[in-house]
Amino acid sequence: MLHFEDINPSTGELIAEIPSTSPEQLQAAVARARAAQPAWAALGVQERIKLLGAVSERLEANAEELADLISKEMGKPRAAALGEARGWAKQAQVELQEISRAVEPEWHETDSNRVQLVRDPLGVVAAITPWNFPVGMPFQILLPALGTGNTVVFKPSEMVPLVGARIAELLGEGLPPGVLELVQGDGALGAALVESDVNMIGFVGSRATGIKIMGAAAGGLKRLVLELGGKDPLIVMGDADLESAAECAVRHSLRNSGQVCCSVERVYVADEVADVFEQLVIEKAKEWNCGDAFEEGVKMGPMVSALQLQKVEAQLTAAQAAGARIAYRGEVPAGKGFFHPPVVLTNVSADQEITHEETFGPVVSLTRFSGEEQEGVRLANDTPYGLGANVYTADVERGLRMAQGIHAGQVGVNQYLGGAPGLPWVGARQSGFGFLGGIEGHRQFTVPKSIAQPKVATQ
Ligand code: NAD
């Protein structure tokens, strides 16, 4: 049997050798999910929600253990890992209530007939997820997929197989056999899952993988939701509250070691305030210490892998060769961990690779610009991505106008982007295809069907 290595990125040590799901086991898992689907759908949404809702208590009861696993497998500081596990104990209930509303039947009438609109499940959903929020990302797919009456074959990222297995256990307890199947492996297994007898792929991951999945799904016209990467801008206008803008730039470039889909990846600052702003950013970046995920008070853990570390280093080397300057580089602990220090990069120009390719690392990348409104919008849109964006200006009307002009799923004006409960999480342009969350997002795991009947004549 083939195995893959599960490595602790804070120490470089082997946590476990994980058996890969074989092609035969994969086909058997998909077949079990297929066989279980009609009865699961027939249970009805309220019964399904009740069974799935039990996961909240289990997540809460096991949050400490889950947080240990998250920190160990992908290096998230322990406090943030616990926040993720606990947060989903609450969020699961909110999502399940929304899912129940999303599939409520609707009645429509004409002069002669009554039509009921129902939302059928699609069948078997492949859930393929990344490692950066190893509880949150899977739950965003698993809950709506299952709640709407599909069965699921879940492949967590090969970086977090033990977290994946544990959440599958916590969610799967008490569900009928075959409703939630777990498979373990790398991209090749993910590709085989996409090719297998599934009806839909719910995917969160990189744009490059999203493109491959879309191509592979085309032959079977399989339904897709793809939540992909980003290259989010933050525009600092000349009249902005520089303190708040710098706080936002640093926090959201460095949080989770920059390994967040909606990290601030490009900061454009108006020429007239650029000197002051850069200094503020450097001072704030100094507060971000980097260390073992289990060390008390550490704000930034390691990168998830040696490969991710090399990618960030290579991008920085190329940026420097093209004229960018490292204005600040923090410290990293000694040892075999995959640590990358927080970096503040200045003199970044529009044509550099680091301005266009997702970095996914702890870099605050600063580019100066004229400070004109139209130019700010143009620079924000100078990317194929469209996940999030942020604008800081004292002129709120101008900020809102700029937000209208920016192609993104989420825009923050004088605050970091973020929606409100019940809103979908959207990757516009090449940051996604379809979207997750909110009633509209949950409905993507279903197909609408109208059932018409003649109106009975009343005497
Ligand atoms: P990735 O694309 O390398 O892998 C994601 C998942 O896809 C993994 O489970 C992997 O094994 C699998 N996979 C790889 N190749 C595949 C293939 N050909 N067919 C099917 N499955 C395949 O991404 P990652 O490194 O795990 O995650 C980081 C990326 O995820 C970043 O680009 C980040 O921006 C993005 N992300 C996006 C969101 C969002 O909401 N838009 C949220 C979190 C992360």
mmCIF file with all atom_site columns, C-alpha atoms and ligand atoms in Angstrom, residues 128-133 137 140 155-159 185-192 194 203-210 212-213 227-230 260-262 308 358 360 387 425 427 431, ligand 1:
data_model
loop_
_atom_site.group_PDB
_atom_site.id
_atom_site.type_symbol
_atom_site.label_atom_id
_atom_site.label_alt_id
_atom_site.label_comp_id
_atom_site.label_asym_id
_atom_site.label_entity_id
_atom_site.label_seq_id
_atom_site.pdbx_PDB_ins_code
_atom_site.Cartn_x
_atom_site.Cartn_y
_atom_site.Cartn_z
_atom_site.occupancy
_atom_site.B_iso_or_equiv
_atom_site.pdbx_formal_charge
_atom_site.auth_seq_id
_atom_site.auth_comp_id
_atom_site.auth_asym_id
_atom_site.auth_atom_id
_atom_site.pdbx_PDB_model_num
ATOM   1  C CA  . ILE A 1 128 ? -11.819 18.556 -2.202  1.00 0.00 ? 128 ILE A CA  1
ATOM   2  C CA  . THR A 1 129 ? -10.274 21.021 0.211   1.00 0.00 ? 129 THR A CA  1
ATOM   3  C CA  . PRO A 1 130 ? -7.049  22.870 1.106   1.00 0.00 ? 130 PRO A CA  1
ATOM   4  C CA  . TRP A 1 131 ? -5.056  22.973 4.352   1.00 0.00 ? 131 TRP A CA  1
ATOM   5  C CA  . ASN A 1 132 ? -5.036  26.634 5.401   1.00 0.00 ? 132 ASN A CA  1
ATOM   6  C CA  . PHE A 1 133 ? -8.333  26.498 7.348   1.00 0.00 ? 133 PHE A CA  1
ATOM   7  C CA  . MET A 1 137 ? -12.959 24.995 4.438   1.00 0.00 ? 137 MET A CA  1
ATOM   8  C CA  . GLN A 1 140 ? -18.243 25.082 4.073   1.00 0.00 ? 140 GLN A CA  1
ATOM   9  C CA  . LYS A 1 155 ? -10.733 14.328 0.260   1.00 0.00 ? 155 LYS A CA  1
ATOM   10 C CA  . PRO A 1 156 ? -8.940  16.619 2.708   1.00 0.00 ? 156 PRO A CA  1
ATOM   11 C CA  . SER A 1 157 ? -5.614  18.136 1.757   1.00 0.00 ? 157 SER A CA  1
ATOM   12 C CA  . GLU A 1 158 ? -2.660  15.759 2.014   1.00 0.00 ? 158 GLU A CA  1
ATOM   13 C CA  . MET A 1 159 ? -1.107  18.387 4.355   1.00 0.00 ? 159 MET A CA  1
ATOM   14 C CA  . GLY A 1 185 ? -4.224  11.201 -0.838  1.00 0.00 ? 185 GLY A CA  1
ATOM   15 C CA  . ASP A 1 186 ? -2.618  13.917 -2.923  1.00 0.00 ? 186 ASP A CA  1
ATOM   16 C CA  . GLY A 1 187 ? -3.586  15.700 -6.130  1.00 0.00 ? 187 GLY A CA  1
ATOM   17 C CA  . ALA A 1 188 ? -3.548  12.480 -8.163  1.00 0.00 ? 188 ALA A CA  1
ATOM   18 C CA  . LEU A 1 189 ? -6.248  11.028 -5.935  1.00 0.00 ? 189 LEU A CA  1
ATOM   19 C CA  . GLY A 1 190 ? -8.166  14.320 -6.178  1.00 0.00 ? 190 GLY A CA  1
ATOM   20 C CA  . ALA A 1 191 ? -7.997  14.058 -9.975  1.00 0.00 ? 191 ALA A CA  1
ATOM   21 C CA  . ALA A 1 192 ? -9.243  10.443 -9.854  1.00 0.00 ? 192 ALA A CA  1
ATOM   22 C CA  . VAL A 1 194 ? -13.131 14.234 -10.098 1.00 0.00 ? 194 VAL A CA  1
ATOM   23 C CA  . PHE A 1 203 ? -13.549 22.568 -4.423  1.00 0.00 ? 203 PHE A CA  1
ATOM   24 C CA  . VAL A 1 204 ? -11.532 25.090 -2.440  1.00 0.00 ? 204 VAL A CA  1
ATOM   25 C CA  . GLY A 1 205 ? -7.910  25.507 -3.494  1.00 0.00 ? 205 GLY A CA  1
ATOM   26 C CA  . SER A 1 206 ? -5.597  27.170 -5.974  1.00 0.00 ? 206 SER A CA  1
ATOM   27 C CA  . ARG A 1 207 ? -6.573  28.686 -9.301  1.00 0.00 ? 207 ARG A CA  1
ATOM   28 C CA  . ALA A 1 208 ? -4.200  26.302 -11.113 1.00 0.00 ? 208 ALA A CA  1
ATOM   29 C CA  . THR A 1 209 ? -5.957  23.248 -9.646  1.00 0.00 ? 209 THR A CA  1
ATOM   30 C CA  . GLY A 1 210 ? -9.374  24.840 -10.251 1.00 0.00 ? 210 GLY A CA  1
ATOM   31 C CA  . LYS A 1 212 ? -7.581  21.450 -14.109 1.00 0.00 ? 212 LYS A CA  1
ATOM   32 C CA  . ILE A 1 213 ? -10.754 20.396 -12.304 1.00 0.00 ? 213 ILE A CA  1
ATOM   33 C CA  . GLU A 1 227 ? -13.372 28.774 -4.559  1.00 0.00 ? 227 GLU A CA  1
ATOM   34 C CA  . LEU A 1 228 ? -9.886  29.752 -5.686  1.00 0.00 ? 228 LEU A CA  1
ATOM   35 C CA  . GLY A 1 229 ? -6.940  31.985 -4.895  1.00 0.00 ? 229 GLY A CA  1
ATOM   36 C CA  . GLY A 1 230 ? -6.637  35.736 -4.802  1.00 0.00 ? 230 GLY A CA  1
ATOM   37 C CA  . VAL A 1 260 ? -5.080  33.080 3.580   1.00 0.00 ? 260 VAL A CA  1
ATOM   38 C CA  . CYS A 1 261 ? -7.005  33.262 0.300   1.00 0.00 ? 261 CYS A CA  1
ATOM   39 C CA  . CYS A 1 262 ? -8.085  36.848 1.075   1.00 0.00 ? 262 CYS A CA  1
ATOM   40 C CA  . GLN A 1 308 ? 5.632   26.716 0.210   1.00 0.00 ? 308 GLN A CA  1
ATOM   41 C CA  . GLU A 1 358 ? -0.400  34.735 -5.477  1.00 0.00 ? 358 GLU A CA  1
ATOM   42 C CA  . PHE A 1 360 ? 0.640   32.981 0.023   1.00 0.00 ? 360 PHE A CA  1
ATOM   43 C CA  . LEU A 1 387 ? -11.575 37.657 -4.471  1.00 0.00 ? 387 LEU A CA  1
ATOM   44 C CA  . TRP A 1 425 ? -18.416 34.179 -0.007  1.00 0.00 ? 425 TRP A CA  1
ATOM   45 C CA  . GLY A 1 427 ? -14.586 34.654 -5.847  1.00 0.00 ? 427 GLY A CA  1
ATOM   46 C CA  . SER A 1 431 ? -10.972 33.622 -8.066  1.00 0.00 ? 431 SER A CA  1
HETATM 47 P P1  . NAD B 2 .   ? -4.191  23.143 -4.065  1.00 0.00 ? 1   NAD B P1  1
HETATM 48 O O1  . NAD B 2 .   ? -4.974  23.600 -5.251  1.00 0.00 ? 1   NAD B O1  1
HETATM 49 O O2  . NAD B 2 .   ? -2.778  22.774 -4.277  1.00 0.00 ? 1   NAD B O2  1
HETATM 50 O O3  . NAD B 2 .   ? -4.899  21.866 -3.391  1.00 0.00 ? 1   NAD B O3  1
HETATM 51 C C1  . NAD B 2 .   ? -6.215  21.905 -2.937  1.00 0.00 ? 1   NAD B C1  1
HETATM 52 C C2  . NAD B 2 .   ? -6.774  20.481 -2.926  1.00 0.00 ? 1   NAD B C2  1
HETATM 53 O O4  . NAD B 2 .   ? -6.860  20.011 -4.271  1.00 0.00 ? 1   NAD B O4  1
HETATM 54 C C3  . NAD B 2 .   ? -5.923  19.478 -2.171  1.00 0.00 ? 1   NAD B C3  1
HETATM 55 O O5  . NAD B 2 .   ? -6.778  18.597 -1.483  1.00 0.00 ? 1   NAD B O5  1
HETATM 56 C C4  . NAD B 2 .   ? -5.173  18.768 -3.297  1.00 0.00 ? 1   NAD B C4  1
HETATM 57 O O6  . NAD B 2 .   ? -4.765  17.451 -2.973  1.00 0.00 ? 1   NAD B O6  1
HETATM 58 C C5  . NAD B 2 .   ? -6.219  18.740 -4.384  1.00 0.00 ? 1   NAD B C5  1
HETATM 59 N N1  . NAD B 2 .   ? -5.717  18.625 -5.764  1.00 0.00 ? 1   NAD B N1  1
HETATM 60 C C6  . NAD B 2 .   ? -4.498  18.977 -6.250  1.00 0.00 ? 1   NAD B C6  1
HETATM 61 N N2  . NAD B 2 .   ? -4.445  18.739 -7.580  1.00 0.00 ? 1   NAD B N2  1
HETATM 62 C C7  . NAD B 2 .   ? -5.650  18.254 -7.947  1.00 0.00 ? 1   NAD B C7  1
HETATM 63 C C8  . NAD B 2 .   ? -6.242  17.844 -9.183  1.00 0.00 ? 1   NAD B C8  1
HETATM 64 N N3  . NAD B 2 .   ? -5.567  17.899 -10.332 1.00 0.00 ? 1   NAD B N3  1
HETATM 65 N N4  . NAD B 2 .   ? -7.526  17.418 -9.187  1.00 0.00 ? 1   NAD B N4  1
HETATM 66 C C9  . NAD B 2 .   ? -8.248  17.386 -8.040  1.00 0.00 ? 1   NAD B C9  1
HETATM 67 N N5  . NAD B 2 .   ? -7.744  17.738 -6.837  1.00 0.00 ? 1   NAD B N5  1
HETATM 68 C C10 . NAD B 2 .   ? -6.469  18.180 -6.789  1.00 0.00 ? 1   NAD B C10 1
HETATM 69 O O7  . NAD B 2 .   ? -4.328  24.294 -2.980  1.00 0.00 ? 1   NAD B O7  1
HETATM 70 P P2  . NAD B 2 .   ? -3.714  24.326 -1.524  1.00 0.00 ? 1   NAD B P2  1
HETATM 71 O O8  . NAD B 2 .   ? -2.253  24.618 -1.597  1.00 0.00 ? 1   NAD B O8  1
HETATM 72 O O9  . NAD B 2 .   ? -4.166  23.149 -0.750  1.00 0.00 ? 1   NAD B O9  1
HETATM 73 O O10 . NAD B 2 .   ? -4.479  25.604 -0.924  1.00 0.00 ? 1   NAD B O10 1
HETATM 74 C C11 . NAD B 2 .   ? -4.068  26.917 -1.122  1.00 0.00 ? 1   NAD B C11 1
HETATM 75 C C12 . NAD B 2 .   ? -4.908  27.582 -2.195  1.00 0.00 ? 1   NAD B C12 1
HETATM 76 O O11 . NAD B 2 .   ? -6.292  27.567 -1.801  1.00 0.00 ? 1   NAD B O11 1
HETATM 77 C C13 . NAD B 2 .   ? -4.562  29.060 -2.358  1.00 0.00 ? 1   NAD B C13 1
HETATM 78 O O12 . NAD B 2 .   ? -4.548  29.377 -3.723  1.00 0.00 ? 1   NAD B O12 1
HETATM 79 C C14 . NAD B 2 .   ? -5.703  29.765 -1.649  1.00 0.00 ? 1   NAD B C14 1
HETATM 80 O O13 . NAD B 2 .   ? -5.912  31.102 -2.080  1.00 0.00 ? 1   NAD B O13 1
HETATM 81 C C15 . NAD B 2 .   ? -6.857  28.869 -1.963  1.00 0.00 ? 1   NAD B C15 1
HETATM 82 N N6  . NAD B 2 .   ? -7.971  29.069 -1.033  1.00 0.00 ? 1   NAD B N6  1
HETATM 83 C C16 . NAD B 2 .   ? -9.098  29.712 -1.484  1.00 0.00 ? 1   NAD B C16 1
HETATM 84 C C17 . NAD B 2 .   ? -10.160 29.965 -0.612  1.00 0.00 ? 1   NAD B C17 1
HETATM 85 C C18 . NAD B 2 .   ? -11.394 30.696 -1.061  1.00 0.00 ? 1   NAD B C18 1
HETATM 86 O O14 . NAD B 2 .   ? -12.353 30.757 -0.290  1.00 0.00 ? 1   NAD B O14 1
HETATM 87 N N7  . NAD B 2 .   ? -11.438 31.260 -2.252  1.00 0.00 ? 1   NAD B N7  1
HETATM 88 C C19 . NAD B 2 .   ? -10.053 29.546 0.719   1.00 0.00 ? 1   NAD B C19 1
HETATM 89 C C20 . NAD B 2 .   ? -8.904  28.884 1.136   1.00 0.00 ? 1   NAD B C20 1
HETATM 90 C C21 . NAD B 2 .   ? -7.860  28.652 0.251   1.00 0.00 ? 1   NAD B C21 1
#
